[in-house]
Short mmCIF file of C-alpha atoms in Angstrom, two decimals:
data_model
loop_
_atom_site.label_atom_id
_atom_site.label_comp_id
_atom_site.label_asym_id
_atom_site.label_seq_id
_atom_site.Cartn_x
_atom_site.Cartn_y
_atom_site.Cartn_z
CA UNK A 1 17.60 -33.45 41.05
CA UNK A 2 15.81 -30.49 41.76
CA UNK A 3 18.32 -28.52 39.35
CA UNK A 4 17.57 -30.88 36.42
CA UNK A 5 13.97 -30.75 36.93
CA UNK A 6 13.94 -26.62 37.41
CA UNK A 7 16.01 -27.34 33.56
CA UNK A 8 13.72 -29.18 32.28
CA UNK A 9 10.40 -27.43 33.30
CA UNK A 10 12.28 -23.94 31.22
CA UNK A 11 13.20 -25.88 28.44
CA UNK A 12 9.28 -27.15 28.05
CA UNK A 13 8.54 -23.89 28.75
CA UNK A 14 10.38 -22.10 26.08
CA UNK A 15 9.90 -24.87 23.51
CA UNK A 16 5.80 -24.23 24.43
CA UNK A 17 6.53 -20.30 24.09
CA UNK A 18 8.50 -20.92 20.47
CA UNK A 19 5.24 -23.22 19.09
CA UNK A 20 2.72 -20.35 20.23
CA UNK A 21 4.63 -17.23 19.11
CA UNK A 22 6.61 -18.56 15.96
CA UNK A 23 5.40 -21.91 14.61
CA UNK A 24 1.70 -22.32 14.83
CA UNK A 25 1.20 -18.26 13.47
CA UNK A 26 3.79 -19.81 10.43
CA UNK A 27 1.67 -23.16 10.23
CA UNK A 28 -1.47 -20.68 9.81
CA UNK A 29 -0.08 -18.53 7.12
CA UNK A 30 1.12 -21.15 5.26
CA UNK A 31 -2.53 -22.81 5.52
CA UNK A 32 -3.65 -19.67 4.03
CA UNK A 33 -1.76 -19.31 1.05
CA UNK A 34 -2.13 -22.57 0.55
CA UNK A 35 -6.02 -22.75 0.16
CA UNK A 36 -7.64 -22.07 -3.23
CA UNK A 37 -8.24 -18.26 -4.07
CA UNK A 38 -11.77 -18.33 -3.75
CA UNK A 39 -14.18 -18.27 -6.81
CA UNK A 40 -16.18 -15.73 -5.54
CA UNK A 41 -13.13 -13.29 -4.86
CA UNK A 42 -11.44 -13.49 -8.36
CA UNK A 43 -15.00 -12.68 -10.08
CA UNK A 44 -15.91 -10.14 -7.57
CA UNK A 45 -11.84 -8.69 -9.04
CA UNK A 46 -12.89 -9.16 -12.93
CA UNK A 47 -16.03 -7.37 -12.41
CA UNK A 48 -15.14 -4.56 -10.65
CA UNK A 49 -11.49 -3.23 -9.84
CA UNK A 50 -10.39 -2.47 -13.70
CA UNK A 51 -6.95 -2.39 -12.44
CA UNK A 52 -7.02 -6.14 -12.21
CA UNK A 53 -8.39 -6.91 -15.51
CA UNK A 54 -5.67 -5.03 -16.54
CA UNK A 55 -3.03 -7.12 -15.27
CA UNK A 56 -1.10 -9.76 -17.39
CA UNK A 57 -1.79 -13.07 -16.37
CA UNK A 58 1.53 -13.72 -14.17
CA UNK A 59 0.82 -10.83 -12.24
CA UNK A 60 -2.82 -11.44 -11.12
CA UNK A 61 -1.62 -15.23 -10.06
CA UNK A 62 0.89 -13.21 -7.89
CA UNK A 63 -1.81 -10.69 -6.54
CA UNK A 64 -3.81 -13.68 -5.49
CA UNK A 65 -1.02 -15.03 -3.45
CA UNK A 66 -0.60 -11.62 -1.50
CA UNK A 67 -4.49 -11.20 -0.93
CA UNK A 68 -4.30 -14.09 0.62
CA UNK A 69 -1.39 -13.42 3.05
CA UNK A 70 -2.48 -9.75 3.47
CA UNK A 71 -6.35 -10.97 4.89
CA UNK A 72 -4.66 -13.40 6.99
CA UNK A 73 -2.17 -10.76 8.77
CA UNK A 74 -4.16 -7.46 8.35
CA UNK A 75 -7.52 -6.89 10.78
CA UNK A 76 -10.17 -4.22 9.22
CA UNK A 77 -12.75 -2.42 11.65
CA UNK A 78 -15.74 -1.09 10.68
CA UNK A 79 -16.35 2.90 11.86
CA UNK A 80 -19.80 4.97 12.17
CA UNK A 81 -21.60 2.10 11.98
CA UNK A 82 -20.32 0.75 8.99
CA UNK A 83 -20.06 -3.32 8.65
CA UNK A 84 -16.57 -4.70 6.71
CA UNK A 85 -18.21 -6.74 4.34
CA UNK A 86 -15.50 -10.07 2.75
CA UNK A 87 -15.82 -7.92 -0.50
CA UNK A 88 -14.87 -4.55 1.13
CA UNK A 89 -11.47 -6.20 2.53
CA UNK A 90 -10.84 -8.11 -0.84
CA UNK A 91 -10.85 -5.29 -2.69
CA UNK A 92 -8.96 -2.90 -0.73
CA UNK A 93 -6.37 -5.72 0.09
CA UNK A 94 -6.22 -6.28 -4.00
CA UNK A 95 -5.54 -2.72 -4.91
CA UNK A 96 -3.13 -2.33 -1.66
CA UNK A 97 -0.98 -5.77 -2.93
CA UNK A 98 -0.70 -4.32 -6.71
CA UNK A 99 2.05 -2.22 -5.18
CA UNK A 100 3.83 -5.06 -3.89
CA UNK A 101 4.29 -7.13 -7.30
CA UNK A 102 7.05 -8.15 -9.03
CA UNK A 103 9.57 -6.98 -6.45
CA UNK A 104 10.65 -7.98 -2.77
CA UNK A 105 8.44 -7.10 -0.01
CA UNK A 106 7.43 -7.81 3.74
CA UNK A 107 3.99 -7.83 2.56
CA UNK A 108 3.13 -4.14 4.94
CA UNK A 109 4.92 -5.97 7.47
CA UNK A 110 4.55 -2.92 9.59
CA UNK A 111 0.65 -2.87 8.99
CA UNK A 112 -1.83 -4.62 11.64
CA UNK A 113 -4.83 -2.32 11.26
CA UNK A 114 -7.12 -0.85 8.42
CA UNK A 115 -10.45 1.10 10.04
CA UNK A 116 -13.14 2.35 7.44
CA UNK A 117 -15.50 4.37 7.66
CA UNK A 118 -18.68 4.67 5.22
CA UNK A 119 -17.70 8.52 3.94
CA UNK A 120 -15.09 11.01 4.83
CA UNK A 121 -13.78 11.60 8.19
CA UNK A 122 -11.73 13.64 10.46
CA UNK A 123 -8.30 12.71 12.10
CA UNK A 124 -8.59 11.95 16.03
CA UNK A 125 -4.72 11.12 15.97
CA UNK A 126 -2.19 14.26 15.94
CA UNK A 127 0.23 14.28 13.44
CA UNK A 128 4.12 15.62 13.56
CA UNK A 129 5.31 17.52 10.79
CA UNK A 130 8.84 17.40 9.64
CA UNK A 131 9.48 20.72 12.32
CA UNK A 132 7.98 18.30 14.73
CA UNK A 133 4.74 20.74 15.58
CA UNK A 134 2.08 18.65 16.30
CA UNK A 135 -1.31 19.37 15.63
CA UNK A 136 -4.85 17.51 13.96
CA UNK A 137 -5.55 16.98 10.47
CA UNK A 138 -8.05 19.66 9.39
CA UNK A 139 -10.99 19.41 7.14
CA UNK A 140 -12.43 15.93 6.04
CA UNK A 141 -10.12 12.97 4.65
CA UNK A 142 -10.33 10.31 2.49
CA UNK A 143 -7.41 8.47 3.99
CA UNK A 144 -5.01 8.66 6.29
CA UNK A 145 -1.58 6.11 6.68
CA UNK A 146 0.26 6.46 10.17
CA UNK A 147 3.77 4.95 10.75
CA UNK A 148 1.87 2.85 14.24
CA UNK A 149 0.62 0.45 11.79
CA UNK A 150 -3.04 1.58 10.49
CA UNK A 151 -4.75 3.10 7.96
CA UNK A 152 -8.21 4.93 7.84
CA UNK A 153 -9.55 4.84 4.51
CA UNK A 154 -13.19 6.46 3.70
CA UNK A 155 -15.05 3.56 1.62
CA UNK A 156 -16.98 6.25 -1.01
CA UNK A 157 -13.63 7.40 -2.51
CA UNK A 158 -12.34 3.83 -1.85
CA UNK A 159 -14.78 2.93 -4.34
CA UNK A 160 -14.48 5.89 -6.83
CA UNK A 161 -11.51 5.04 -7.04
CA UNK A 162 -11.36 1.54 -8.25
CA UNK A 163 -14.25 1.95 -10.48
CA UNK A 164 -12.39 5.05 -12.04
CA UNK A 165 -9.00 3.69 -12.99
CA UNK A 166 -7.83 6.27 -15.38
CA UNK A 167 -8.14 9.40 -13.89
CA UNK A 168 -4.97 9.04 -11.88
CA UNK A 169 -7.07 9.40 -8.31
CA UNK A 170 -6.75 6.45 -6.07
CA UNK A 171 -6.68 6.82 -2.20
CA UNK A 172 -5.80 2.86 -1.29
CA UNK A 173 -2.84 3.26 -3.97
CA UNK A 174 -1.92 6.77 -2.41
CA UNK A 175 -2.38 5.79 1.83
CA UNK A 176 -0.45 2.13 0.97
CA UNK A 177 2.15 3.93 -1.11
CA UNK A 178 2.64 6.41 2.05
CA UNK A 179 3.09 2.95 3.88
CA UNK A 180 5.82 1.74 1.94
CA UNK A 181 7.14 5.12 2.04
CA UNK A 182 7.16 5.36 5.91
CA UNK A 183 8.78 1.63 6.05
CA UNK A 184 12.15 3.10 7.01
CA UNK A 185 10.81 5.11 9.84
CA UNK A 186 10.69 8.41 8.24
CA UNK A 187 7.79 9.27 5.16
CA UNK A 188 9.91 11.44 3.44
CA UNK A 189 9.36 10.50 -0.11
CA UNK A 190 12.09 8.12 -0.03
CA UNK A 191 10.84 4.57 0.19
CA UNK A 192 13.69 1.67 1.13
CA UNK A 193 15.41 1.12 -2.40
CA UNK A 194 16.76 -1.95 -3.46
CA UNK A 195 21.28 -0.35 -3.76
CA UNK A 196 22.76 2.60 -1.81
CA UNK A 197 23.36 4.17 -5.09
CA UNK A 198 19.97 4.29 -6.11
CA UNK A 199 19.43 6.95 -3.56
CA UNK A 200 21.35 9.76 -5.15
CA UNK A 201 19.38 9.16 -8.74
CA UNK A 202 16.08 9.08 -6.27
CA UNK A 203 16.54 11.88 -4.56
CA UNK A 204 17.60 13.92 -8.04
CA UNK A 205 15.15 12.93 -9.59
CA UNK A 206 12.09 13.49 -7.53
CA UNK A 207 13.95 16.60 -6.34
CA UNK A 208 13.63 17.84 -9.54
CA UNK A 209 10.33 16.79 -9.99
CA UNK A 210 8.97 18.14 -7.26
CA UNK A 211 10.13 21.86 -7.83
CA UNK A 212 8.61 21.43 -11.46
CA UNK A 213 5.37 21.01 -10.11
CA UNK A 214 6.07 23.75 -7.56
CA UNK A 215 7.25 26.25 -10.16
CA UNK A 216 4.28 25.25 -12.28
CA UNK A 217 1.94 25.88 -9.79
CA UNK A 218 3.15 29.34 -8.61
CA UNK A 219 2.89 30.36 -12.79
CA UNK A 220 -0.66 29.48 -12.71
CA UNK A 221 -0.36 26.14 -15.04
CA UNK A 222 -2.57 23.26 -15.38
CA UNK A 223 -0.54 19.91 -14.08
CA UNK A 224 -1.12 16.28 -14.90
CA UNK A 225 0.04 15.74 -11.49
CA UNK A 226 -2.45 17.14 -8.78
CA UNK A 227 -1.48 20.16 -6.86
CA UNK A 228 -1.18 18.17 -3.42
CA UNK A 229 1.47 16.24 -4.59
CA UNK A 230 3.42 19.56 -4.18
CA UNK A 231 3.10 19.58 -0.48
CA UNK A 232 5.56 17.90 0.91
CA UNK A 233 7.99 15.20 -0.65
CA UNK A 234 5.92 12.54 0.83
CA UNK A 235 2.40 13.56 -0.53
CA UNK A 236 4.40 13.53 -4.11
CA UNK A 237 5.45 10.19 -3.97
CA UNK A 238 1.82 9.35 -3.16
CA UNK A 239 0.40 11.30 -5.76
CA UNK A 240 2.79 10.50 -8.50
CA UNK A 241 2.35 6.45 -7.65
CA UNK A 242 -1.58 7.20 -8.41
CA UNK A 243 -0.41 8.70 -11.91
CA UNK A 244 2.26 5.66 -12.68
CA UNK A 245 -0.44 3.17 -12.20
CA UNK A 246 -3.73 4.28 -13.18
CA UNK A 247 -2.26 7.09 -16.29
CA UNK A 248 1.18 5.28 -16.74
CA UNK A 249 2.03 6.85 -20.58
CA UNK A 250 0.86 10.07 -19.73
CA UNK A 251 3.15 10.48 -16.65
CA UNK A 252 6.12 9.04 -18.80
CA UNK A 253 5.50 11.41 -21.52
CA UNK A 254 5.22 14.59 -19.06
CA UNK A 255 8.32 13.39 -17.24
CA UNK A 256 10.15 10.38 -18.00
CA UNK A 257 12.53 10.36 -15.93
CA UNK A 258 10.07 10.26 -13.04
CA UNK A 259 8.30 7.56 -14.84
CA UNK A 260 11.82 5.63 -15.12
CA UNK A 261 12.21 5.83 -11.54
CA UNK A 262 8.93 4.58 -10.59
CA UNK A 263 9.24 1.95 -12.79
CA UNK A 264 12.79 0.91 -11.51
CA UNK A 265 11.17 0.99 -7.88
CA UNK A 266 8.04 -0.86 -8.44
CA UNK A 267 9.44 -3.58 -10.86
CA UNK A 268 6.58 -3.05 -13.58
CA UNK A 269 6.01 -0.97 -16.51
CA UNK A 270 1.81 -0.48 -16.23
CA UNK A 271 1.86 0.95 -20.09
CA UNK A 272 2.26 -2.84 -21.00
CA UNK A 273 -0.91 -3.81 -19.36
CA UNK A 274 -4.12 -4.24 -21.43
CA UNK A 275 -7.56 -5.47 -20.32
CA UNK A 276 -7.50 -9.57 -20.96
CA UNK A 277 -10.52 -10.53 -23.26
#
């Protein structure tokens, strides 16, 4: 009797244990996506993240959905004193969900944390470099992505950029593209691809890229893409996803088969989209 009841008091017990770990956080979500997208927030888009107007109408339906799911799962904390306004977390959740149309995701499934801070900041977290030397960021940053799930994003550039959508500088685009980048467990400029034989095209094709911008920097030229992107193979991916979004025919006229890549990767071709009337 005692057996049975020992049974029976583990089976409530893990049944209790299922509903607070894995139903009710499902029955939330689902609430979430469910509910209207907010008035406010899709004006508060239109008037000022050009990058949305931009979007064909299929596509900013689809963002919606994905704000929605990323301000449910995602937590933002204020730094220096600064106060996360509903706006502040739209819009950075908008621009960081752009790279997650059209194409299967796990919406930054990595991704708990995003702390901002009113201007630019230093790192407090040492970094590992591909050696494995560890040591602090110097200087001041604009953003920051770590593979522990957060980002640090400075809110001044967050807003240049979004105002300035054509100038192929965007630090949400170039932190969330290092987190898709990192979602394998190594940012190497690889992101996960969709077939194993996309890999060898990748890696040729940035690869080649990459020492073109090198080679062009050591001769003194001007580049359309900026001189950090020839870091490190991660910082390029970062930098060149800025370009394919914000200066899409530019980058595929410089190099097209980088452009072709991109394009195959993020399921979109952004020369297509035009500002809706």
């Amino acid at each position: 009797m005692l057996f049975w009841l020992f049974v029976g008091l583990v089976l409530a017990g893990s049944a209790l244990a299922y509903g607070l770990l894995v139903y009710l956080p499902r029955v939330r979500l689902q609430r979430a996506v469910t509910r209207p997208f907010p008035a406010h927030w899709q004006s508060l888009l239109q008037q000022q993240l050009p990058l949305y107007q931009r979007l064909p109408v299929a596509l900013r339906d689809e963002l919606q959905q994905k704000i929605k799911v990323f301000l449910h799962q995602k937590t933002f904390v204020g730094c220096d004193g600064l106060e996360v306004s509903d706006d502040m977390r739209v819009l950075i959740a908008a621009q960081a969900c752009v790279l997650l149309l059209n194409r299967p995701t796990s919406d930054y499934g990595d991704l708990e944390w995003i702390y901002l801070y009113p201007g630019e900041f230093r790192s407090k977290i040492p970094e590992r470099d591909h050696t494995g030397v560890i040591s602090h960021a110097s200087g001041s940053l604009a953003g920051v992505s770590w593979e522990n799930g957060r980002v640090v994003l400075a809110w001044d550039s967050v807003r240049h950029g979004m105002l300035r959508d054509n100038d192929g500088y965007n630090v949400v685009l170039h932190e969330f593209a290092h987190q898709l980048d990192q979602e394998d467990g190594s940012a190497d400029g690889a992101p996960l691809l969709y077939k194993r034989d996309d890999y060898s095209n990748w890696s040729a094709v940035f690869g080649e890229e990459f020492e073109r911008l090198r080679a062009a920097l050591d001769a003194g030229e001007d580049t359309l893409i900026d001189p950090y992107g020839a870091t490190e193979p991660a910082e390029f991916f970062a930098v060149v996803t800025e370009l394919f979004y914000e200066r899409p025919a530019a980058l595929a006229e410089h190099s097209p088969r980088l452009y072709d890549a991109l394009a195959a990767y993020y399921r979109v071709d952004p020369r297509e989209w035009t500002p809706m009337p």
